[in-house]
Coordinates of C-alpha atoms and ligand atoms in Angstrom, one line a residue:
L660 CA 0.0 0.1 0.0
S661 CA 3.0 2.4 0.3
G662 CA 2.6 5.6 -1.8
M663 CA -1.1 5.5 -1.9
K664 CA -2.7 8.5 -0.6
K665 CA -4.4 9.0 2.9
N666 CA -8.0 8.4 1.7
A667 CA -7.1 5.2 0.2
L668 CA -5.7 3.8 3.6
W669 CA -8.7 4.9 5.0
T670 CA -10.5 2.5 2.7
F671 CA -8.4 -0.3 4.0
Q672 CA -8.8 0.6 7.5
L673 CA -12.6 0.4 6.9
R674 CA -11.5 -3.2 5.8
T675 CA -11.0 -3.8 9.5
F676 CA -9.7 -7.4 10.7
A677 CA -13.3 -9.2 10.8
S678 CA -14.8 -12.2 12.3
T679 CA -13.1 -14.4 9.9
G680 CA -10.7 -16.2 12.1
S681 CA -7.7 -14.8 10.4
N682 CA -6.1 -11.1 10.3
I683 CA -6.6 -10.8 6.4
P684 CA -8.4 -7.5 6.0
T685 CA -11.8 -7.9 4.5
T686 CA -13.9 -6.5 1.6
K687 CA -17.1 -4.7 3.0
N688 CA -20.5 -4.6 1.6
F689 CA -21.8 -1.4 1.1
I690 CA -25.2 -0.7 2.2
D691 CA -27.4 2.3 2.5
G692 CA -24.5 4.7 2.3
R693 CA -22.3 2.6 4.5
M694 CA -19.5 0.1 4.6
V695 CA -20.8 -2.9 6.4
E696 CA -19.1 -5.9 7.6
S697 CA -20.4 -9.2 6.3
K698 CA -21.9 -11.6 8.7
T699 CA -21.2 -14.6 6.3
N700 CA -19.2 -17.7 7.4
D701 CA -18.2 -17.9 3.5
W702 CA -15.4 -16.1 2.2
I703 CA -13.2 -16.0 -1.1
E704 CA -9.7 -15.4 -0.7
L705 CA -8.6 -12.6 -3.3
K706 CA -4.7 -13.3 -4.0
D707 CA -2.5 -10.6 -5.8
P708 CA -1.8 -12.2 -9.3
A709 CA 1.6 -11.3 -9.2
T710 CA 2.7 -13.3 -6.2
N711 CA -0.4 -15.4 -5.1
E712 CA -0.3 -13.8 -1.5
V713 CA -4.0 -13.6 -0.1
I714 CA -4.7 -9.7 0.0
T715 CA -8.3 -9.5 1.1
L716 CA -11.2 -11.9 2.0
V717 CA -14.5 -11.3 -0.2
P718 CA -17.6 -12.3 1.7
K719 CA -20.4 -14.2 -0.3
S720 CA -23.1 -11.7 1.3
T721 CA -25.7 -13.2 3.2
R722 CA -29.4 -13.4 1.8
Q723 CA -30.1 -10.7 4.7
E724 CA -27.6 -8.4 3.5
M725 CA -28.6 -8.8 -0.2
E726 CA -32.2 -8.1 0.8
D727 CA -31.1 -5.0 2.8
A728 CA -29.2 -3.5 -0.1
V729 CA -32.5 -3.9 -2.4
A730 CA -34.6 -2.8 0.4
S731 CA -32.2 0.3 0.6
A732 CA -32.3 1.0 -3.0
K733 CA -35.9 0.7 -3.4
R734 CA -36.5 3.4 -0.4
A735 CA -34.0 5.6 -2.0
F736 CA -35.7 5.2 -5.3
K737 CA -38.5 7.6 -4.0
D738 CA -36.6 10.6 -3.3
W739 CA -34.2 10.1 -6.0
S740 CA -36.3 9.5 -8.9
R741 CA -38.0 12.8 -8.0
T742 CA -34.7 15.1 -7.7
S743 CA -34.4 17.5 -10.5
V744 CA -32.1 16.5 -13.3
L745 CA -30.1 19.5 -12.7
T746 CA -29.4 18.1 -9.2
R747 CA -28.4 14.8 -10.4
Q748 CA -26.3 16.3 -13.2
Q749 CA -24.3 18.5 -10.4
V750 CA -23.7 15.0 -8.6
M751 CA -22.1 13.8 -11.7
F752 CA -20.0 16.8 -12.2
R753 CA -18.4 16.5 -8.6
Y754 CA -18.2 12.6 -9.4
Q755 CA -16.3 13.2 -12.4
H756 CA -13.8 15.6 -10.6
L757 CA -13.2 13.1 -7.7
I758 CA -12.4 10.1 -9.9
R759 CA -10.1 12.3 -12.0
Q760 CA -8.5 13.4 -8.7
N761 CA -8.3 9.9 -7.6
M762 CA -7.2 8.1 -10.7
K763 CA -3.8 7.1 -9.7
E764 CA -5.1 5.5 -6.3
L765 CA -8.0 4.0 -8.3
A766 CA -5.4 2.2 -10.8
Q767 CA -3.1 1.1 -8.0
L768 CA -6.0 -0.8 -6.6
V769 CA -6.9 -1.9 -10.0
T770 CA -3.1 -3.3 -10.4
K771 CA -3.0 -4.8 -6.9
E772 CA -6.0 -7.0 -7.4
Q773 CA -6.2 -7.6 -11.1
G774 CA -2.4 -7.7 -12.0
K775 CA -2.5 -5.2 -15.1
T776 CA 0.1 -2.6 -15.5
L777 CA -0.1 0.9 -13.8
V778 CA -0.6 2.9 -17.1
D779 CA -3.1 0.2 -18.4
A780 CA -4.9 0.3 -15.0
E781 CA -5.3 4.2 -15.3
G782 CA -6.7 3.3 -18.8
D783 CA -9.3 1.2 -17.0
V784 CA -10.3 4.3 -14.8
L785 CA -10.2 6.6 -17.8
R786 CA -12.5 4.8 -20.2
G787 CA -14.8 4.6 -17.2
L788 CA -14.6 8.1 -16.3
Q789 CA -15.6 9.0 -19.9
V790 CA -18.9 7.2 -19.4
V791 CA -19.1 9.8 -16.3
D792 CA -18.3 12.6 -18.6
H793 CA -21.0 11.7 -20.7
C794 CA -23.5 11.6 -17.9
C795 CA -23.0 14.9 -17.3
S796 CA -24.9 15.7 -20.3
I797 CA -28.0 14.3 -18.8
T798 CA -30.0 17.6 -19.4
S799 CA -29.8 17.1 -23.3
L800 CA -29.9 13.1 -23.2
Q801 CA -33.1 12.5 -21.4
L802 CA -35.1 14.9 -23.2
G803 CA -38.3 13.5 -24.5
E804 CA -40.3 14.4 -27.6
T805 CA -43.4 16.7 -28.0
L806 CA -45.9 17.2 -31.0
P807 CA -48.3 20.1 -30.7
S808 CA -51.8 19.8 -32.1
V809 CA -51.9 16.1 -32.9
S810 CA -55.6 16.6 -33.1
K811 CA -57.8 19.8 -32.2
D812 CA -56.4 21.1 -28.9
M813 CA -54.6 18.0 -28.2
D814 CA -50.9 17.6 -27.8
T815 CA -48.7 14.6 -27.1
L816 CA -45.4 14.7 -25.3
T817 CA -43.0 12.0 -24.0
F818 CA -41.0 11.5 -20.8
R819 CA -37.7 9.3 -20.4
V820 CA -38.4 8.1 -16.9
P821 CA -36.3 5.8 -14.8
L822 CA -37.2 2.1 -14.2
G823 CA -36.7 1.8 -10.3
V824 CA -33.9 -0.5 -8.7
C825 CA -31.5 -1.8 -11.4
A826 CA -28.7 -4.4 -10.9
G827 CA -24.9 -4.9 -12.3
I828 CA -22.9 -8.0 -12.5
T829 CA -19.4 -7.3 -13.6
P830 CA -16.2 -9.3 -14.7
F831 CA -12.6 -9.4 -13.5
N832 CA -10.9 -8.0 -16.5
F833 CA -11.7 -4.1 -16.1
P834 CA -12.8 -3.7 -12.3
A835 CA -12.9 0.3 -12.8
M836 CA -14.4 0.6 -16.0
I837 CA -17.2 -1.9 -16.4
P838 CA -18.9 -0.6 -13.1
L839 CA -18.7 2.9 -14.4
W840 CA -20.5 1.8 -17.6
M841 CA -23.5 0.7 -15.3
F842 CA -24.2 2.6 -12.1
P843 CA -23.6 6.1 -13.2
L844 CA -25.6 6.2 -16.2
A845 CA -28.6 4.3 -14.4
L846 CA -28.2 6.8 -11.6
V847 CA -28.2 9.9 -13.6
C848 CA -31.6 8.8 -15.2
G849 CA -33.3 8.6 -11.7
N850 CA -32.6 4.8 -10.9
T851 CA -31.2 3.2 -8.0
Y852 CA -28.6 0.7 -7.9
V853 CA -27.4 -2.9 -6.6
I854 CA -24.0 -3.9 -7.9
K855 CA -22.4 -7.1 -7.8
P856 CA -18.5 -6.7 -8.6
S857 CA -16.3 -9.5 -9.7
E858 CA -15.3 -11.5 -6.7
K859 CA -11.9 -11.6 -8.0
D860 CA -11.2 -8.0 -7.7
P861 CA -14.0 -5.7 -6.2
G862 CA -11.3 -3.1 -4.5
A863 CA -11.9 -0.4 -7.4
C864 CA -15.6 -0.6 -7.4
M865 CA -15.6 -0.2 -3.5
R866 CA -13.3 3.0 -4.1
L867 CA -15.7 4.3 -6.7
V868 CA -19.0 3.9 -4.6
E869 CA -17.0 5.6 -1.7
L870 CA -16.2 8.5 -4.0
G871 CA -19.8 8.4 -5.4
K872 CA -20.8 9.2 -1.7
E873 CA -18.4 12.0 -1.4
A874 CA -19.7 13.3 -4.5
G875 CA -23.3 13.6 -3.1
I876 CA -25.2 10.5 -4.1
P877 CA -27.7 10.1 -1.3
D878 CA -27.2 6.9 0.6
G879 CA -29.1 3.8 -0.6
C880 CA -28.8 5.0 -4.4
V881 CA -26.0 2.8 -4.8
N882 CA -25.2 -0.7 -2.9
V883 CA -22.6 -3.4 -3.1
I884 CA -23.0 -6.9 -2.4
H885 CA -20.5 -9.7 -3.1
G886 CA -20.4 -13.3 -4.2
A887 CA -21.0 -15.4 -7.4
H888 CA -23.7 -17.6 -8.1
D889 CA -25.9 -17.2 -5.3
A890 CA -25.6 -13.4 -5.5
V891 CA -26.5 -13.8 -9.3
N892 CA -29.5 -16.0 -8.7
F893 CA -30.7 -13.4 -6.1
I894 CA -30.5 -10.6 -8.7
C895 CA -32.3 -12.5 -11.4
D896 CA -34.9 -13.6 -9.3
H897 CA -35.7 -10.6 -6.9
P898 CA -39.3 -9.0 -7.7
D899 CA -37.9 -5.3 -7.0
I900 CA -35.0 -5.4 -9.4
Q901 CA -36.2 -4.1 -12.6
A902 CA -32.9 -4.5 -15.2
I903 CA -30.1 -6.2 -15.2
S904 CA -26.7 -5.3 -17.0
F905 CA -24.2 -8.0 -17.3
V906 CA -20.6 -8.0 -18.6
G907 CA -18.8 -11.5 -18.7
S908 CA -18.3 -14.7 -20.2
D909 CA -20.8 -16.4 -22.6
K910 CA -21.9 -19.4 -20.2
V911 CA -22.7 -17.0 -17.3
G912 CA -24.2 -14.1 -19.5
R913 CA -26.7 -16.5 -21.4
Y914 CA -27.9 -17.9 -18.0
I915 CA -28.5 -14.5 -16.6
Y916 CA -30.2 -13.4 -20.1
E917 CA -32.4 -16.5 -19.6
R918 CA -33.3 -16.5 -16.0
G919 CA -33.6 -12.7 -15.6
S920 CA -35.8 -12.3 -18.7
K921 CA -37.8 -15.1 -17.6
N922 CA -38.4 -13.1 -14.3
G923 CA -39.8 -10.1 -16.6
K924 CA -36.7 -8.0 -16.4
R925 CA -34.8 -6.1 -18.9
V926 CA -31.4 -7.7 -19.4
Q927 CA -28.3 -6.5 -21.5
A928 CA -25.5 -8.8 -21.3
N929 CA -22.1 -8.2 -22.9
L930 CA -20.5 -11.5 -23.6
G931 CA -17.1 -13.3 -25.1
A932 CA -15.1 -12.6 -28.0
K933 CA -12.7 -13.8 -30.7
N934 CA -11.7 -10.7 -32.4
H935 CA -9.8 -10.9 -36.0
G936 CA -7.5 -8.4 -37.4
V937 CA -7.0 -8.6 -41.1
I938 CA -3.3 -7.8 -42.5
M939 CA -3.7 -6.6 -46.1
P940 CA -0.5 -6.6 -48.1
D941 CA -0.7 -3.1 -48.9
A942 CA -1.0 -2.0 -45.1
N943 CA 1.5 0.4 -43.6
K944 CA 3.8 -2.4 -42.1
E945 CA 5.5 -0.6 -39.1
N946 CA 2.1 0.9 -37.8
T947 CA 0.1 -2.6 -38.3
L948 CA 3.0 -4.7 -36.6
T949 CA 3.1 -2.1 -33.6
Q950 CA -0.7 -2.0 -33.4
L951 CA -0.9 -5.7 -33.5
V952 CA 1.5 -6.5 -30.8
G953 CA -0.2 -3.8 -28.5
A954 CA -3.7 -5.1 -29.1
A955 CA -3.0 -8.9 -28.7
F956 CA -0.8 -8.7 -25.5
G957 CA -1.8 -5.7 -23.7
A958 CA -3.6 -6.4 -20.4
A959 CA -2.0 -10.1 -20.9
G960 CA -4.8 -10.6 -23.6
Q961 CA -7.5 -10.2 -20.9
R962 CA -9.6 -7.8 -22.9
C963 CA -12.8 -8.7 -24.7
M964 CA -11.7 -6.2 -27.3
A965 CA -8.2 -7.9 -27.6
L966 CA -7.1 -8.7 -31.0
T967 CA -6.3 -12.2 -30.3
T968 CA -6.4 -13.6 -34.1
A969 CA -4.5 -12.2 -37.0
V970 CA -5.4 -13.1 -40.5
F971 CA -2.5 -12.1 -42.7
V972 CA -3.7 -11.8 -46.5
G973 CA -1.6 -12.9 -49.3
E974 CA 2.0 -11.8 -49.3
A975 CA 1.5 -10.1 -45.8
K976 CA 2.1 -13.4 -44.5
K977 CA 5.9 -12.7 -45.0
W978 CA 5.9 -10.2 -42.0
I979 CA 4.8 -12.9 -39.5
P980 CA 8.5 -13.6 -38.2
E981 CA 8.9 -10.0 -37.7
L982 CA 5.8 -9.8 -35.6
A983 CA 7.3 -12.4 -33.1
E984 CA 10.6 -10.6 -33.0
R985 CA 8.7 -7.3 -31.9
A986 CA 6.2 -9.4 -29.5
K987 CA 9.5 -11.0 -27.9
K988 CA 10.7 -7.7 -26.7
L989 CA 7.7 -6.8 -24.7
K990 CA 8.6 -7.1 -20.9
V991 CA 6.4 -9.2 -18.5
N992 CA 6.5 -8.2 -14.8
A993 CA 4.4 -7.4 -12.1
G994 CA 1.9 -4.6 -12.7
H995 CA 3.4 -1.9 -10.7
V996 CA 6.9 -2.5 -12.0
P997 CA 7.2 0.9 -14.1
D998 CA 8.4 -0.6 -17.4
A999 CA 6.3 -3.7 -17.4
D1000 CA 4.5 -4.2 -20.7
L1001 CA 2.3 -6.9 -19.4
G1002 CA 1.3 -8.4 -16.0
P1003 CA 0.1 -11.8 -14.9
V1004 CA -3.0 -13.3 -15.8
I1005 CA -5.9 -13.4 -13.0
S1006 CA -5.4 -16.8 -11.4
P1007 CA -3.3 -20.0 -11.5
E1008 CA -6.3 -21.8 -12.9
A1009 CA -6.4 -19.4 -15.7
K1010 CA -3.0 -19.7 -16.4
D1011 CA -3.5 -23.7 -16.7
R1012 CA -6.1 -23.2 -19.1
I1013 CA -4.2 -21.0 -21.2
L1014 CA -1.2 -23.4 -21.3
Q1015 CA -3.4 -26.0 -22.0
L1016 CA -5.1 -24.3 -25.1
I1017 CA -1.6 -23.4 -26.3
Q1018 CA -0.6 -27.1 -26.0
S1019 CA -3.8 -28.2 -27.7
G1020 CA -2.7 -26.0 -30.6
V1021 CA 1.0 -27.5 -31.0
K1022 CA -0.9 -31.0 -30.6
E1023 CA -3.3 -30.2 -33.4
G1024 CA -0.4 -28.8 -35.6
A1025 CA -0.1 -25.2 -35.3
T1026 CA 3.4 -23.7 -35.1
L1027 CA 4.6 -22.1 -32.0
V1028 CA 6.3 -18.9 -33.5
L1029 CA 6.9 -17.6 -30.0
D1030 CA 6.4 -19.3 -26.6
G1031 CA 6.0 -17.5 -23.6
R1032 CA 5.0 -20.6 -21.4
D1033 CA 8.1 -20.6 -19.4
V1034 CA 8.5 -17.1 -18.6
K1035 CA 10.5 -16.5 -15.4
V1036 CA 9.9 -13.1 -13.6
K1037 CA 12.6 -12.3 -11.0
G1038 CA 11.1 -11.6 -7.5
Y1039 CA 7.7 -12.8 -8.7
E1040 CA 8.2 -16.4 -9.3
K1041 CA 4.7 -17.7 -7.8
G1042 CA 3.0 -15.0 -9.9
N1043 CA 0.6 -16.3 -12.8
F1044 CA 2.9 -15.0 -15.4
I1045 CA 2.8 -16.0 -19.2
G1046 CA 4.8 -14.4 -21.9
P1047 CA 3.5 -13.4 -25.3
T1048 CA 3.0 -16.3 -27.5
I1049 CA 2.1 -16.8 -31.1
L1050 CA 0.7 -19.7 -32.7
S1051 CA 0.6 -19.7 -36.6
D1052 CA -0.9 -21.9 -39.3
V1053 CA -3.9 -22.0 -37.0
R1054 CA -7.1 -23.6 -38.6
P1055 CA -10.5 -22.8 -37.6
D1056 CA -11.2 -26.2 -36.5
M1057 CA -8.6 -26.1 -33.6
E1058 CA -9.7 -25.7 -30.3
C1059 CA -7.3 -22.6 -29.8
Y1060 CA -9.2 -21.2 -32.4
K1061 CA -12.6 -22.1 -31.2
E1062 CA -12.2 -21.1 -27.7
E1063 CA -11.7 -17.4 -26.2
I1064 CA -8.3 -17.9 -24.7
F1065 CA -8.4 -14.8 -22.7
G1066 CA -4.4 -14.7 -22.3
P1067 CA -1.4 -13.3 -24.1
V1068 CA -1.8 -15.9 -27.1
L1069 CA -2.2 -14.7 -30.7
C1070 CA -3.5 -17.1 -33.2
V1071 CA -2.4 -16.5 -36.6
L1072 CA -4.1 -17.6 -39.9
T1073 CA -3.6 -16.8 -43.5
A1074 CA -6.0 -16.0 -46.4
E1075 CA -5.2 -15.7 -50.0
T1076 CA -7.7 -12.8 -50.6
L1077 CA -9.6 -10.3 -48.7
D1078 CA -13.0 -12.4 -49.8
E1079 CA -11.5 -15.5 -47.9
A1080 CA -10.7 -13.3 -44.7
I1081 CA -14.2 -11.9 -44.6
D1082 CA -15.9 -15.4 -45.1
L1083 CA -13.7 -16.8 -42.2
I1084 CA -14.6 -13.9 -39.9
N1085 CA -18.4 -14.0 -40.4
K1086 CA -18.5 -18.0 -39.8
N1087 CA -17.1 -17.2 -36.4
P1088 CA -20.2 -17.1 -34.1
Y1089 CA -18.8 -14.0 -32.1
G1090 CA -19.3 -10.2 -33.2
N1091 CA -17.5 -8.2 -30.9
G1092 CA -14.8 -6.5 -32.7
T1093 CA -12.5 -6.6 -35.7
A1094 CA -10.2 -4.5 -37.6
I1095 CA -8.4 -4.1 -41.0
F1096 CA -5.0 -2.8 -41.5
T1097 CA -4.9 -1.4 -45.3
T1098 CA -4.2 1.8 -47.2
N1099 CA -6.8 1.4 -49.9
G1100 CA -9.8 2.9 -49.4
A1101 CA -11.9 0.7 -51.4
T1102 CA -10.7 -2.4 -49.7
A1103 CA -11.4 -0.9 -46.1
R1104 CA -15.0 0.2 -47.5
K1105 CA -15.6 -3.4 -48.7
F1106 CA -14.6 -4.8 -45.5
T1107 CA -16.8 -2.5 -43.2
H1108 CA -19.9 -3.2 -45.4
E1109 CA -19.7 -6.9 -45.7
I1110 CA -18.2 -8.0 -42.3
D1111 CA -20.9 -9.0 -39.8
V1112 CA -19.4 -7.6 -36.6
G1113 CA -20.4 -5.0 -34.3
Q1114 CA -17.3 -3.0 -33.8
I1115 CA -15.0 -2.3 -36.7
G1116 CA -11.6 -0.7 -36.8
V1117 CA -9.8 0.6 -40.2
N1118 CA -6.3 0.9 -39.0
V1119 CA -7.4 1.1 -35.5
P1120 CA -6.9 -2.4 -33.7
I1121 CA -9.1 -2.0 -30.6
P1122 CA -12.2 0.1 -32.2
V1123 CA -14.3 0.7 -28.8
P1124 CA -16.6 3.5 -29.1
L1125 CA -16.5 6.6 -27.1
P1126 CA -19.6 7.0 -24.7
M1127 CA -21.6 9.3 -27.0
F1128 CA -21.4 6.2 -29.2
S1129 CA -22.4 2.6 -27.8
F1130 CA -20.6 -0.5 -27.4
T1131 CA -22.2 -2.4 -30.1
G1132 CA -20.8 -6.0 -29.8
S1133 CA -23.2 -8.5 -32.1
R1134 CA -23.9 -12.0 -32.8
A1135 CA -22.8 -14.2 -29.9
S1136 CA -20.7 -11.6 -28.1
F1137 CA -24.1 -9.7 -27.1
A1138 CA -27.6 -10.8 -25.7
G1139 CA -30.5 -8.1 -25.5
D1140 CA -31.6 -5.2 -27.5
S1141 CA -30.2 -2.1 -25.8
N1142 CA -26.3 -2.0 -25.8
F1143 CA -24.3 -0.5 -23.3
Y1144 CA -23.9 3.3 -22.9
G1145 CA -24.6 6.1 -25.4
K1146 CA -28.2 6.2 -26.7
S1147 CA -28.7 2.9 -26.4
G1148 CA -27.6 2.9 -22.6
L1149 CA -29.9 5.9 -22.0
S1150 CA -32.6 3.6 -23.6
F1151 CA -31.9 0.6 -21.4
Y1152 CA -32.1 2.7 -18.1
T1153 CA -35.3 4.3 -19.0
Q1154 CA -38.6 4.0 -20.3
T1155 CA -41.0 6.0 -22.1
K1156 CA -44.1 7.8 -20.8
T1157 CA -46.3 9.1 -23.2
I1158 CA -48.9 11.9 -22.4
T1159 CA -51.7 13.0 -24.7
Q1160 CA -53.6 16.1 -23.5
L1161 CA -56.3 17.9 -24.5
W1162 CA -56.7 21.5 -23.0
R1163 CA -59.8 23.3 -24.7
E1164 CA -60.9 26.9 -23.6
S1165 CA -64.8 26.6 -24.1
D1166 CA -66.8 23.4 -23.2
T1167 CA -67.9 21.0 -26.1
T1168 CA -71.5 21.3 -27.4
D1169 CA -71.4 17.7 -28.9
T1170 CA -73.3 15.6 -26.2
R1171 CA -72.9 12.3 -28.0
S1172 CA -70.3 9.7 -26.7
A1173 CA -68.0 8.5 -29.3
T1174 CA -68.0 4.6 -29.2
A1175 CA -65.8 4.1 -32.5
M1176 CA -62.2 4.7 -32.9
P1177 CA -61.5 8.3 -33.9
I1178 CA -60.7 8.4 -37.7
Ligands
LIG349 P1 -17.2 -14.5 -15.6 O1 -18.5 -14.8 -16.4 O2 -16.9 -15.8 -15.0 O3 -17.8 -13.8 -14.5 C1 -18.5 -12.3 -14.6 C2 -19.4 -12.5 -13.3 O4 -20.5 -13.5 -13.4 C3 -18.7 -12.0 -12.2 O5 -19.3 -11.1 -11.3 C4 -18.9 -13.7 -11.4 O6 -19.0 -13.5 -10.1 C5 -20.2 -14.1 -12.1 N1 -20.3 -15.4 -12.3 C6 -19.1 -16.3 -12.4 N2 -19.5 -17.6 -12.7 C7 -20.8 -17.6 -12.2 C8 -21.8 -18.9 -12.1 N3 -21.4 -19.9 -12.5 N4 -23.1 -18.5 -12.0 C9 -23.2 -17.3 -11.5 N5 -22.6 -16.4 -11.8 C10 -21.1 -16.5 -12.0 O7 -16.3 -13.5 -16.7 P2 -14.9 -13.0 -16.1 O8 -13.8 -14.3 -16.2 O9 -14.9 -12.3 -14.8 O10 -14.5 -12.2 -17.3 C11 -14.1 -12.6 -18.6 C12 -15.0 -12.5 -19.9 O11 -16.1 -11.4 -19.7 C13 -14.6 -13.0 -21.0 O12 -15.4 -13.8 -21.6 C14 -14.7 -11.7 -21.9 O13 -14.7 -11.7 -23.1 C15 -16.1 -11.0 -21.1 N6 -16.0 -9.7 -21.1 C16 -16.6 -9.2 -22.2 C17 -17.0 -7.7 -22.3 C18 -17.7 -7.3 -23.5 O14 -18.1 -6.0 -23.5 N7 -18.3 -7.9 -24.3 C19 -16.2 -7.2 -21.4 C20 -15.4 -7.3 -20.4 C21 -15.4 -8.9 -20.5

């Protein structure tokens, strides 16, 4: 914790040594505006991925604690949904400022629990902050529509009104950004919230809700509960929860989508990915290889928009050895070490799974152009490190191609033509992101029009839209009909109320009641 600011230490002191039978600090629930020690007997050990030392115990919140969180959000909704939009906007302005002020400390929390490098962790916070920036425009975003004189003396207008209590379930890979995709937008629309962060790294989310309180978010408007299956089932089934935002893996997301929908809730679920980069022979070679290496191995490949699959078209395949040379130069180290390019993966289990997928590729005939399996990191021998790894001659029927590896492994395929590359990508079930590298506008245009993927980069390896747009992963990478943030996000967290009103100065002289539809 050295180097952290005073208020960060306060957070940690709040995680006092609980009745866990150990002296390891605990992560609290956040209920009704207070950090609350869980009464559970069931704790999850959270280990620093660089050392595998236990740094906090995360509770599986009890049923009563989860009920308390929803009840608190339900109570708070009454007043919060009636506050003026300017009040909610002012809270967002203060929140925006506080997140920016505490960016370094938030990044340190991310690195400590998640493992990514500090600069990358700052990016994690920044991309979340940009959603808060966008929320500050709520006075324009939440405008309804009006049409005067739809009939004689009759006007129609619409309001975008909040839903009630909403809930979020987040993955481990962006512990700051993804909570910030969810509760700020829900809140600024007038909803209240219960969030269940990943049990693997809830620290940044805890600090973010503390900062929210400091910014003036009233008690009860945002609550945090912890756990995995039981907490998720609780959210899917609770009658007072109106909508669920989920980001995470396919299996869990589909389950939540089905269970939540069956219970009448709105659900938006961002799921897994397999993002392909197409490298045309006319591409700018330097730029393309630099971008590819960063996008494949940044965050140790644990990004849903990581460029994990490269398709070299025609003569471009001659660049593969150079790609490997560049990837080899990346420095693998603990995330807080200043010159680290990539940190560890989240857990020993994740590491084993990634190693197995590399091995399966080799067994099925892929060529290991760069092997990062035996990387040793001095001083962090127990960490979950894997160095950049490149498998070439990969075929679509191989396990390493079919599975989302979620580690620092780039699968390389080749195609003779652009059509062949497009066909390959469109046959893949996922539709999260893709990119083409070319200097030819017509090639880029053909690609953007014919590819069936929700987010496309042209000479941009990770085309994540800024929050004035929406995150539009498609096909197997998304379930629901309103995407995260942007206009879609606003639509997800509001419902439309349409008012048709008739104001007539003089009373009617017609005494016959109309029983037929007006024509
Ligand atoms: P995960 O699905 O394992 O976990 C996500 C959440 O679900 C966590 O809060 C976890 O506690 C909960 N959960 C896990 N297993 C559960 C179960 N069996 N029953 C009920 N709840 C369960 O995902 P992860 O490993 O934390 O994150 C990585 C995945 O998330 C990758 O597949 C990645 O592509 C995806 N992801 C997608 C996006 C996107 O925008 N498309 C963004 C980030 C991550």
